[in-house]
């Protein structure tokens, strides 16, 4: 087994290599098929919502002239009094889906719950999907929508308390858009985004998937889905990468891979959330260790032992720590015994069939949302 292991240096690719012709065709067909399936599924959901309003539906949806085909789903907390002139701390959220799949409504449950749990305004953003568009188009879609929302007098946004949160590919995009001059303040001197919460993000596509899977934690004592050495992302990652970037792409471009961003250009407040049984967890660990000056040590995050059901581990720095700086804070939270996209437990249980895994995810999601909110209101939203 160890004979087949590769080092991080061996796994690194500075530039994206072209795929063999047949492989490229196969990836393209799969990407278009996945995208078509999602479009049809979401059209069906939108029709259903017109008949029966879901319990976690947004308060309203909006579009802006800058991106008329991209809708925003906006969640007001129930505690908000529309007759007052009060502005609310605001969290922009960006859904995942490998830059190919996904839709803002995927995060309705998360966004609805977070808005009401912490009395914040949550604005779910959309962006153009691959393979119809490529990097960096989605980043500039998001920039335009954020600027439009921040300039919208009908939205009670507290301009001094704004964060971006994103999951998976959305976590990558959240970090990337925060680097743009209009967000970081390097353009007009106004830092509009000083807080980012990337959740189980991809931050370094320069590293081959074979390295990521070999450093992934796995727990054979669980049995079933969580005992597998592989990862549900492993077969899809070449499809997503082929769709999002073109051959020859420089993997050290920080807009593509925020791992390579200069520390002083990133927001001063960053909360990394990772899932222990996720092949992407290692790169988040490497990035936060780099930001905080910590030893990376073993890139296989967490531990082989099974943790307590439905609970986070907050007294072990492999799972939870915070490093405060003069300007901000770097926070790490590893969700024990959970897989990529754990917060989508209602959908994932249809794939893996493990109801114990799903129930554990539901309980840990609630606790994670509490931890994120506490960090926001003790730090950037204080």
mmCIF file of C-alpha atoms in Angstrom:
data_model
loop_
_atom_site.group_PDB
_atom_site.id
_atom_site.type_symbol
_atom_site.label_atom_id
_atom_site.label_comp_id
_atom_site.label_asym_id
_atom_site.label_seq_id
_atom_site.Cartn_x
_atom_site.Cartn_y
_atom_site.Cartn_z
ATOM 1 C CA UNK A 1 0.000 0.000 0.000
ATOM 2 C CA UNK A 2 2.714 2.465 1.016
ATOM 3 C CA UNK A 3 4.565 1.784 -2.241
ATOM 4 C CA UNK A 4 1.804 3.572 -4.148
ATOM 5 C CA UNK A 5 1.718 6.665 -1.964
ATOM 6 C CA UNK A 6 2.850 9.954 -3.471
ATOM 7 C CA UNK A 7 4.267 13.028 -1.803
ATOM 8 C CA UNK A 8 2.716 16.484 -1.893
ATOM 9 C CA UNK A 9 5.566 17.634 -4.126
ATOM 10 C CA UNK A 10 4.911 14.783 -6.578
ATOM 11 C CA UNK A 11 1.187 15.571 -6.560
ATOM 12 C CA UNK A 12 1.647 19.260 -7.348
ATOM 13 C CA UNK A 13 0.887 20.660 -10.841
ATOM 14 C CA UNK A 14 1.717 24.294 -11.549
ATOM 15 C CA UNK A 15 -0.294 24.365 -14.777
ATOM 16 C CA UNK A 16 -3.359 22.405 -15.794
ATOM 17 C CA UNK A 17 -2.473 19.627 -18.192
ATOM 18 C CA UNK A 18 -4.718 18.790 -21.174
ATOM 19 C CA UNK A 19 -6.739 15.606 -20.788
ATOM 20 C CA UNK A 20 -6.550 12.778 -23.334
ATOM 21 C CA UNK A 21 -9.140 13.449 -26.036
ATOM 22 C CA UNK A 22 -11.519 10.626 -25.090
ATOM 23 C CA UNK A 23 -11.298 11.503 -21.394
ATOM 24 C CA UNK A 24 -12.025 15.147 -22.168
ATOM 25 C CA UNK A 25 -15.098 14.163 -24.206
ATOM 26 C CA UNK A 26 -16.310 11.871 -21.426
ATOM 27 C CA UNK A 27 -15.889 14.591 -18.780
ATOM 28 C CA UNK A 28 -17.696 17.113 -20.970
ATOM 29 C CA UNK A 29 -20.642 14.783 -21.577
ATOM 30 C CA UNK A 30 -20.953 14.038 -17.850
ATOM 31 C CA UNK A 31 -20.732 17.723 -16.924
ATOM 32 C CA UNK A 32 -23.442 18.739 -19.385
ATOM 33 C CA UNK A 33 -25.627 15.825 -18.265
ATOM 34 C CA UNK A 34 -25.262 16.777 -14.601
ATOM 35 C CA UNK A 35 -26.041 20.398 -15.365
ATOM 36 C CA UNK A 36 -29.100 19.462 -17.435
ATOM 37 C CA UNK A 37 -30.389 17.219 -14.653
ATOM 38 C CA UNK A 38 -30.050 20.013 -12.086
ATOM 39 C CA UNK A 39 -31.779 22.550 -14.337
ATOM 40 C CA UNK A 40 -34.747 20.223 -14.880
ATOM 41 C CA UNK A 41 -34.928 19.278 -11.196
ATOM 42 C CA UNK A 42 -34.899 22.895 -10.070
ATOM 43 C CA UNK A 43 -37.542 23.830 -12.622
ATOM 44 C CA UNK A 44 -39.740 21.155 -11.091
ATOM 45 C CA UNK A 45 -39.050 22.469 -7.593
ATOM 46 C CA UNK A 46 -39.881 26.026 -8.636
ATOM 47 C CA UNK A 47 -43.251 24.859 -9.979
ATOM 48 C CA UNK A 48 -43.908 22.929 -6.777
ATOM 49 C CA UNK A 49 -43.074 25.987 -4.663
ATOM 50 C CA UNK A 50 -45.802 27.950 -6.458
ATOM 51 C CA UNK A 51 -48.338 25.420 -5.193
ATOM 52 C CA UNK A 52 -46.949 24.616 -1.744
ATOM 53 C CA UNK A 53 -44.631 27.074 -0.004
ATOM 54 C CA UNK A 54 -41.847 25.185 1.815
ATOM 55 C CA UNK A 55 -41.369 25.894 5.524
ATOM 56 C CA UNK A 56 -37.842 27.146 4.837
ATOM 57 C CA UNK A 57 -38.687 29.286 1.806
ATOM 58 C CA UNK A 58 -36.969 32.683 1.480
ATOM 59 C CA UNK A 59 -38.760 35.870 2.475
ATOM 60 C CA UNK A 60 -38.360 37.122 -1.089
ATOM 61 C CA UNK A 61 -36.356 36.636 -4.271
ATOM 62 C CA UNK A 62 -34.733 39.408 -6.295
ATOM 63 C CA UNK A 63 -32.857 39.958 -9.517
ATOM 64 C CA UNK A 64 -30.670 42.891 -10.529
ATOM 65 C CA UNK A 65 -30.101 44.400 -13.961
ATOM 66 C CA UNK A 66 -26.386 43.587 -13.775
ATOM 67 C CA UNK A 67 -27.145 39.829 -13.830
ATOM 68 C CA UNK A 68 -30.848 39.462 -14.712
ATOM 69 C CA UNK A 69 -30.708 35.668 -15.045
ATOM 70 C CA UNK A 70 -29.260 35.138 -11.562
ATOM 71 C CA UNK A 71 -31.767 35.304 -8.704
ATOM 72 C CA UNK A 72 -31.023 36.057 -5.059
ATOM 73 C CA UNK A 73 -32.950 34.303 -2.286
ATOM 74 C CA UNK A 74 -33.271 36.571 0.734
ATOM 75 C CA UNK A 75 -34.046 35.448 4.283
ATOM 76 C CA UNK A 76 -35.209 37.919 6.922
ATOM 77 C CA UNK A 77 -35.198 36.688 10.519
ATOM 78 C CA UNK A 78 -38.659 36.341 12.049
ATOM 79 C CA UNK A 79 -37.604 38.816 14.729
ATOM 80 C CA UNK A 80 -37.078 41.611 12.198
ATOM 81 C CA UNK A 81 -39.496 44.534 12.420
ATOM 82 C CA UNK A 82 -39.965 45.932 8.919
ATOM 83 C CA UNK A 83 -41.422 49.163 10.302
ATOM 84 C CA UNK A 84 -38.109 50.163 11.877
ATOM 85 C CA UNK A 85 -35.015 51.588 10.221
ATOM 86 C CA UNK A 86 -32.816 48.983 11.864
ATOM 87 C CA UNK A 87 -30.079 47.477 9.711
ATOM 88 C CA UNK A 88 -29.084 43.862 10.116
ATOM 89 C CA UNK A 89 -25.751 42.046 10.153
ATOM 90 C CA UNK A 90 -25.685 40.333 6.775
ATOM 91 C CA UNK A 91 -24.346 37.014 5.539
ATOM 92 C CA UNK A 92 -24.048 36.347 1.815
ATOM 93 C CA UNK A 93 -24.070 32.610 1.083
ATOM 94 C CA UNK A 94 -22.709 30.794 -1.972
ATOM 95 C CA UNK A 95 -23.839 27.246 -2.738
ATOM 96 C CA UNK A 96 -21.568 24.459 -3.900
ATOM 97 C CA UNK A 97 -21.821 21.864 -6.644
ATOM 98 C CA UNK A 98 -18.378 21.572 -8.190
ATOM 99 C CA UNK A 99 -18.914 24.779 -10.237
ATOM 100 C CA UNK A 100 -21.272 22.655 -12.387
ATOM 101 C CA UNK A 101 -24.231 21.610 -10.266
ATOM 102 C CA UNK A 102 -26.007 23.378 -7.446
ATOM 103 C CA UNK A 103 -28.592 26.083 -6.979
ATOM 104 C CA UNK A 104 -29.193 28.712 -4.260
ATOM 105 C CA UNK A 105 -32.269 26.794 -3.046
ATOM 106 C CA UNK A 106 -29.951 23.934 -2.038
ATOM 107 C CA UNK A 107 -29.071 25.997 1.028
ATOM 108 C CA UNK A 108 -32.606 27.106 1.958
ATOM 109 C CA UNK A 109 -32.675 25.004 5.121
ATOM 110 C CA UNK A 110 -29.258 26.225 6.242
ATOM 111 C CA UNK A 111 -29.996 29.864 5.361
ATOM 112 C CA UNK A 112 -33.450 29.928 6.949
ATOM 113 C CA UNK A 113 -32.149 28.356 10.141
ATOM 114 C CA UNK A 114 -29.074 30.580 10.372
ATOM 115 C CA UNK A 115 -31.080 33.773 9.775
ATOM 116 C CA UNK A 116 -33.480 32.964 12.600
ATOM 117 C CA UNK A 117 -30.919 31.479 14.962
ATOM 118 C CA UNK A 118 -28.765 34.623 14.911
ATOM 119 C CA UNK A 119 -31.198 37.361 13.781
ATOM 120 C CA UNK A 120 -29.180 38.167 10.677
ATOM 121 C CA UNK A 121 -30.113 38.884 7.082
ATOM 122 C CA UNK A 122 -29.039 36.035 4.803
ATOM 123 C CA UNK A 123 -28.707 36.624 1.064
ATOM 124 C CA UNK A 124 -28.173 33.521 -1.078
ATOM 125 C CA UNK A 125 -26.272 34.328 -4.271
ATOM 126 C CA UNK A 126 -26.209 32.561 -7.614
ATOM 127 C CA UNK A 127 -23.532 32.357 -10.321
ATOM 128 C CA UNK A 128 -23.112 31.043 -13.859
ATOM 129 C CA UNK A 129 -22.217 27.374 -14.037
ATOM 130 C CA UNK A 130 -19.651 25.389 -15.956
ATOM 131 C CA UNK A 131 -19.181 23.954 -18.528
ATOM 132 C CA UNK A 132 -21.065 26.790 -20.242
ATOM 133 C CA UNK A 133 -18.704 29.287 -18.610
ATOM 134 C CA UNK A 134 -15.236 28.889 -17.160
ATOM 135 C CA UNK A 135 -13.050 30.453 -14.490
ATOM 136 C CA UNK A 136 -13.152 33.320 -13.549
ATOM 137 C CA UNK A 137 -16.671 34.212 -14.793
ATOM 138 C CA UNK A 138 -18.544 33.000 -11.656
ATOM 139 C CA UNK A 139 -16.338 35.157 -9.431
ATOM 140 C CA UNK A 140 -17.305 38.307 -11.296
ATOM 141 C CA UNK A 141 -20.969 37.274 -11.286
ATOM 142 C CA UNK A 142 -20.790 37.164 -7.510
ATOM 143 C CA UNK A 143 -18.956 40.466 -7.294
ATOM 144 C CA UNK A 144 -21.648 42.200 -9.360
ATOM 145 C CA UNK A 145 -24.473 40.741 -7.277
ATOM 146 C CA UNK A 146 -22.830 41.610 -3.957
ATOM 147 C CA UNK A 147 -22.244 45.198 -5.051
ATOM 148 C CA UNK A 148 -25.842 45.436 -6.291
ATOM 149 C CA UNK A 149 -27.227 44.116 -3.012
ATOM 150 C CA UNK A 150 -25.007 46.398 -0.934
ATOM 151 C CA UNK A 151 -26.290 49.349 -2.971
ATOM 152 C CA UNK A 152 -29.949 48.319 -2.682
ATOM 153 C CA UNK A 153 -31.741 50.713 -0.282
ATOM 154 C CA UNK A 154 -34.604 48.236 0.150
ATOM 155 C CA UNK A 155 -32.331 45.760 1.941
ATOM 156 C CA UNK A 156 -31.523 46.580 5.592
ATOM 157 C CA UNK A 157 -27.831 45.697 5.338
ATOM 158 C CA UNK A 158 -25.458 46.864 8.050
ATOM 159 C CA UNK A 159 -22.544 47.786 5.792
ATOM 160 C CA UNK A 160 -20.046 47.412 8.653
ATOM 161 C CA UNK A 161 -21.129 43.853 9.445
ATOM 162 C CA UNK A 162 -21.051 41.820 6.258
ATOM 163 C CA UNK A 163 -19.704 38.287 5.806
ATOM 164 C CA UNK A 164 -19.553 35.783 2.957
ATOM 165 C CA UNK A 165 -20.146 32.098 3.628
ATOM 166 C CA UNK A 166 -19.766 29.365 1.035
ATOM 167 C CA UNK A 167 -19.739 25.575 0.895
ATOM 168 C CA UNK A 168 -17.493 23.345 -1.234
ATOM 169 C CA UNK A 169 -17.034 25.149 -4.579
ATOM 170 C CA UNK A 170 -18.941 28.006 -2.959
ATOM 171 C CA UNK A 171 -16.286 28.176 -0.250
ATOM 172 C CA UNK A 172 -13.659 28.540 -2.951
ATOM 173 C CA UNK A 173 -15.683 31.317 -4.591
ATOM 174 C CA UNK A 174 -16.267 33.076 -1.264
ATOM 175 C CA UNK A 175 -12.526 33.332 -0.677
ATOM 176 C CA UNK A 176 -11.865 34.264 -4.301
ATOM 177 C CA UNK A 177 -14.403 37.092 -4.533
ATOM 178 C CA UNK A 178 -13.118 38.512 -1.235
ATOM 179 C CA UNK A 179 -9.731 39.037 -2.929
ATOM 180 C CA UNK A 180 -11.112 41.350 -5.620
ATOM 181 C CA UNK A 181 -10.213 45.052 -5.256
ATOM 182 C CA UNK A 182 -13.877 46.021 -4.846
ATOM 183 C CA UNK A 183 -14.167 43.702 -1.836
ATOM 184 C CA UNK A 184 -10.711 43.929 -0.254
ATOM 185 C CA UNK A 185 -10.420 47.710 -0.387
ATOM 186 C CA UNK A 186 -7.393 47.763 -2.673
ATOM 187 C CA UNK A 187 -9.539 49.488 -5.306
ATOM 188 C CA UNK A 188 -11.380 52.414 -3.716
ATOM 189 C CA UNK A 189 -10.052 51.993 -0.179
ATOM 190 C CA UNK A 190 -13.314 50.538 1.168
ATOM 191 C CA UNK A 191 -13.038 46.980 2.510
ATOM 192 C CA UNK A 192 -16.546 45.692 1.947
ATOM 193 C CA UNK A 193 -15.788 42.135 2.986
ATOM 194 C CA UNK A 194 -13.630 41.481 6.031
ATOM 195 C CA UNK A 195 -15.141 38.126 6.991
ATOM 196 C CA UNK A 196 -15.320 34.819 5.117
ATOM 197 C CA UNK A 197 -16.594 31.440 6.305
ATOM 198 C CA UNK A 198 -15.468 28.742 3.824
ATOM 199 C CA UNK A 199 -17.125 25.411 4.635
ATOM 200 C CA UNK A 200 -15.436 22.245 3.373
ATOM 201 C CA UNK A 201 -13.977 24.289 0.461
ATOM 202 C CA UNK A 202 -11.648 23.359 -2.343
ATOM 203 C CA UNK A 203 -8.713 25.749 -1.978
ATOM 204 C CA UNK A 204 -5.912 24.019 -3.900
ATOM 205 C CA UNK A 205 -6.627 22.380 -7.255
ATOM 206 C CA UNK A 206 -2.909 22.215 -7.981
ATOM 207 C CA UNK A 207 -2.752 18.976 -5.969
ATOM 208 C CA UNK A 208 -3.770 15.750 -7.671
ATOM 209 C CA UNK A 209 -6.781 13.911 -6.282
ATOM 210 C CA UNK A 210 -4.671 10.804 -5.628
ATOM 211 C CA UNK A 211 -2.804 12.696 -2.902
ATOM 212 C CA UNK A 212 -5.996 14.105 -1.415
ATOM 213 C CA UNK A 213 -7.611 10.690 -1.137
ATOM 214 C CA UNK A 214 -4.555 9.085 0.467
ATOM 215 C CA UNK A 215 -4.510 11.765 3.187
ATOM 216 C CA UNK A 216 -8.257 11.493 3.855
ATOM 217 C CA UNK A 217 -9.298 10.185 7.245
ATOM 218 C CA UNK A 218 -11.341 7.009 7.244
ATOM 219 C CA UNK A 219 -12.874 4.975 10.063
ATOM 220 C CA UNK A 220 -13.162 1.232 9.407
ATOM 221 C CA UNK A 221 -14.724 0.640 12.832
ATOM 222 C CA UNK A 222 -17.886 2.401 11.644
ATOM 223 C CA UNK A 223 -18.604 -0.122 8.927
ATOM 224 C CA UNK A 224 -20.784 0.883 6.002
ATOM 225 C CA UNK A 225 -20.380 4.140 4.110
ATOM 226 C CA UNK A 226 -18.001 5.841 6.566
ATOM 227 C CA UNK A 227 -15.631 2.876 6.520
ATOM 228 C CA UNK A 228 -14.824 3.310 2.845
ATOM 229 C CA UNK A 229 -11.328 4.450 1.893
ATOM 230 C CA UNK A 230 -12.654 6.254 -1.144
ATOM 231 C CA UNK A 231 -14.676 9.471 -1.279
ATOM 232 C CA UNK A 232 -17.787 10.412 -3.237
ATOM 233 C CA UNK A 233 -15.893 13.404 -4.667
ATOM 234 C CA UNK A 234 -13.071 11.290 -6.066
ATOM 235 C CA UNK A 235 -14.749 10.150 -9.330
ATOM 236 C CA UNK A 236 -16.357 13.556 -9.909
ATOM 237 C CA UNK A 237 -13.379 15.824 -9.272
ATOM 238 C CA UNK A 238 -11.870 15.396 -12.802
ATOM 239 C CA UNK A 239 -15.266 16.269 -14.306
ATOM 240 C CA UNK A 240 -15.596 19.423 -12.230
ATOM 241 C CA UNK A 241 -12.034 20.548 -12.877
ATOM 242 C CA UNK A 242 -12.291 19.874 -16.620
ATOM 243 C CA UNK A 243 -15.486 21.935 -16.770
ATOM 244 C CA UNK A 244 -14.292 24.892 -14.689
ATOM 245 C CA UNK A 245 -10.781 25.534 -15.986
ATOM 246 C CA UNK A 246 -9.067 25.340 -19.359
ATOM 247 C CA UNK A 247 -5.779 23.565 -20.193
ATOM 248 C CA UNK A 248 -2.745 25.669 -19.353
ATOM 249 C CA UNK A 249 -4.464 27.410 -16.437
ATOM 250 C CA UNK A 250 -1.971 28.582 -13.809
ATOM 251 C CA UNK A 251 -2.890 26.782 -10.594
ATOM 252 C CA UNK A 252 -1.048 29.393 -8.542
ATOM 253 C CA UNK A 253 -3.586 32.065 -9.481
ATOM 254 C CA UNK A 254 -5.084 32.952 -6.070
ATOM 255 C CA UNK A 255 -8.493 33.660 -7.615
ATOM 256 C CA UNK A 256 -8.604 30.000 -8.634
ATOM 257 C CA UNK A 257 -6.789 28.532 -5.657
ATOM 258 C CA UNK A 258 -6.972 30.819 -2.597
ATOM 259 C CA UNK A 259 -4.296 28.686 -0.938
ATOM 260 C CA UNK A 260 -1.795 30.772 -2.930
ATOM 261 C CA UNK A 261 -3.241 34.141 -1.909
ATOM 262 C CA UNK A 262 -1.067 36.588 0.019
ATOM 263 C CA UNK A 263 -2.112 36.662 3.650
ATOM 264 C CA UNK A 264 -2.472 40.439 3.705
ATOM 265 C CA UNK A 265 -4.871 40.336 0.745
ATOM 266 C CA UNK A 266 -7.234 37.869 2.390
ATOM 267 C CA UNK A 267 -9.947 39.070 4.790
ATOM 268 C CA UNK A 268 -8.728 39.468 8.384
ATOM 269 C CA UNK A 269 -11.488 37.184 9.705
ATOM 270 C CA UNK A 270 -11.639 33.649 8.281
ATOM 271 C CA UNK A 271 -13.519 30.678 9.765
ATOM 272 C CA UNK A 272 -12.567 27.357 8.144
ATOM 273 C CA UNK A 273 -15.056 24.534 8.612
ATOM 274 C CA UNK A 274 -14.008 21.105 7.349
ATOM 275 C CA UNK A 275 -15.447 17.586 7.518
ATOM 276 C CA UNK A 276 -13.260 14.853 8.970
ATOM 277 C CA UNK A 277 -14.109 12.230 6.328
ATOM 278 C CA UNK A 278 -13.634 14.528 3.334
ATOM 279 C CA UNK A 279 -10.783 14.398 0.832
ATOM 280 C CA UNK A 280 -10.765 18.225 0.808
ATOM 281 C CA UNK A 281 -10.153 18.570 4.554
ATOM 282 C CA UNK A 282 -6.377 18.332 4.253
ATOM 283 C CA UNK A 283 -6.009 21.394 2.035
ATOM 284 C CA UNK A 284 -8.069 23.540 4.420
ATOM 285 C CA UNK A 285 -5.828 22.326 7.236
ATOM 286 C CA UNK A 286 -2.709 23.257 5.253
ATOM 287 C CA UNK A 287 -4.139 26.696 4.497
ATOM 288 C CA UNK A 288 -5.116 27.602 8.043
ATOM 289 C CA UNK A 289 -1.811 26.286 9.360
ATOM 290 C CA UNK A 290 -0.057 28.568 6.882
ATOM 291 C CA UNK A 291 -2.143 31.554 7.982
ATOM 292 C CA UNK A 292 -1.548 30.920 11.680
ATOM 293 C CA UNK A 293 2.072 29.743 11.553
ATOM 294 C CA UNK A 294 1.224 26.285 12.888
ATOM 295 C CA UNK A 295 3.039 23.073 12.078
ATOM 296 C CA UNK A 296 1.013 21.117 9.542
ATOM 297 C CA UNK A 297 2.100 17.780 10.934
ATOM 298 C CA UNK A 298 -0.036 14.900 9.700
ATOM 299 C CA UNK A 299 -2.278 16.179 6.923
ATOM 300 C CA UNK A 300 -4.772 13.420 7.690
ATOM 301 C CA UNK A 301 -6.995 15.524 9.912
ATOM 302 C CA UNK A 302 -8.727 14.365 13.070
ATOM 303 C CA UNK A 303 -8.221 10.872 14.462
ATOM 304 C CA UNK A 304 -9.169 7.295 13.672
ATOM 305 C CA UNK A 305 -11.221 6.894 16.849
ATOM 306 C CA UNK A 306 -14.962 7.499 16.609
ATOM 307 C CA UNK A 307 -16.215 10.642 18.315
ATOM 308 C CA UNK A 308 -19.370 11.200 20.390
ATOM 309 C CA UNK A 309 -22.626 11.031 18.445
ATOM 310 C CA UNK A 310 -24.206 14.355 17.582
ATOM 311 C CA UNK A 311 -21.510 16.397 19.302
ATOM 312 C CA UNK A 312 -18.612 18.570 18.208
ATOM 313 C CA UNK A 313 -15.146 18.248 19.745
ATOM 314 C CA UNK A 314 -14.143 21.666 21.028
ATOM 315 C CA UNK A 315 -11.401 20.717 23.511
ATOM 316 C CA UNK A 316 -8.939 19.225 20.997
ATOM 317 C CA UNK A 317 -7.007 21.548 18.669
ATOM 318 C CA UNK A 318 -7.124 18.986 15.884
ATOM 319 C CA UNK A 319 -10.830 19.769 15.771
ATOM 320 C CA UNK A 320 -11.179 23.308 17.064
ATOM 321 C CA UNK A 321 -8.958 26.314 17.661
ATOM 322 C CA UNK A 322 -8.860 30.055 17.197
ATOM 323 C CA UNK A 323 -5.860 32.274 16.564
ATOM 324 C CA UNK A 324 -6.584 35.939 17.152
ATOM 325 C CA UNK A 325 -4.551 38.658 15.481
ATOM 326 C CA UNK A 326 -4.422 42.409 15.904
ATOM 327 C CA UNK A 327 -6.682 42.838 12.874
ATOM 328 C CA UNK A 328 -8.908 39.760 13.096
ATOM 329 C CA UNK A 329 -9.169 36.041 13.801
ATOM 330 C CA UNK A 330 -8.559 32.661 12.173
ATOM 331 C CA UNK A 331 -10.925 29.916 13.348
ATOM 332 C CA UNK A 332 -10.798 26.188 12.667
ATOM 333 C CA UNK A 333 -13.667 23.734 13.177
ATOM 334 C CA UNK A 334 -13.507 20.117 12.048
ATOM 335 C CA UNK A 335 -16.827 18.261 12.061
ATOM 336 C CA UNK A 336 -16.000 14.817 13.504
ATOM 337 C CA UNK A 337 -17.079 11.631 11.735
ATOM 338 C CA UNK A 338 -18.782 13.523 8.926
ATOM 339 C CA UNK A 339 -18.512 13.528 5.150
ATOM 340 C CA UNK A 340 -18.367 16.264 2.518
ATOM 341 C CA UNK A 341 -21.603 18.285 2.329
ATOM 342 C CA UNK A 342 -22.738 16.965 5.718
ATOM 343 C CA UNK A 343 -25.258 19.825 5.973
ATOM 344 C CA UNK A 344 -27.156 18.382 2.993
ATOM 345 C CA UNK A 345 -27.963 15.293 5.062
ATOM 346 C CA UNK A 346 -31.570 15.058 3.835
ATOM 347 C CA UNK A 347 -30.381 14.651 0.249
ATOM 348 C CA UNK A 348 -27.259 12.591 0.935
ATOM 349 C CA UNK A 349 -29.123 9.901 2.873
ATOM 350 C CA UNK A 350 -30.838 9.037 -0.416
ATOM 351 C CA UNK A 351 -27.390 8.233 -1.825
ATOM 352 C CA UNK A 352 -25.674 6.447 1.053
ATOM 353 C CA UNK A 353 -28.708 5.083 2.944
ATOM 354 C CA UNK A 354 -27.000 5.507 6.336
ATOM 355 C CA UNK A 355 -29.631 7.046 8.621
ATOM 356 C CA UNK A 356 -27.276 7.084 11.606
ATOM 357 C CA UNK A 357 -24.851 9.210 9.586
ATOM 358 C CA UNK A 358 -27.706 11.511 8.583
ATOM 359 C CA UNK A 359 -28.991 11.969 12.146
ATOM 360 C CA UNK A 360 -25.472 12.641 13.397
ATOM 361 C CA UNK A 361 -25.052 15.282 10.675
ATOM 362 C CA UNK A 362 -28.341 16.973 11.595
ATOM 363 C CA UNK A 363 -27.306 17.371 15.232
ATOM 364 C CA UNK A 364 -23.775 18.525 14.425
ATOM 365 C CA UNK A 365 -25.049 21.054 11.902
ATOM 366 C CA UNK A 366 -27.082 22.797 14.605
ATOM 367 C CA UNK A 367 -24.060 22.920 16.904
ATOM 368 C CA UNK A 368 -21.789 24.166 14.105
ATOM 369 C CA UNK A 369 -24.208 26.976 13.273
ATOM 370 C CA UNK A 370 -24.128 28.020 16.928
ATOM 371 C CA UNK A 371 -20.322 28.069 16.929
ATOM 372 C CA UNK A 372 -20.161 30.114 13.717
ATOM 373 C CA UNK A 373 -22.683 32.625 15.037
ATOM 374 C CA UNK A 374 -20.866 32.978 18.350
ATOM 375 C CA UNK A 375 -17.598 33.654 16.527
ATOM 376 C CA UNK A 376 -19.236 36.242 14.267
ATOM 377 C CA UNK A 377 -20.807 38.197 17.113
ATOM 378 C CA UNK A 378 -17.739 38.047 19.332
ATOM 379 C CA UNK A 379 -15.507 39.143 16.458
ATOM 380 C CA UNK A 380 -16.383 40.828 13.158
ATOM 381 C CA UNK A 381 -20.036 41.519 14.089
ATOM 382 C CA UNK A 382 -19.273 42.735 17.624
#
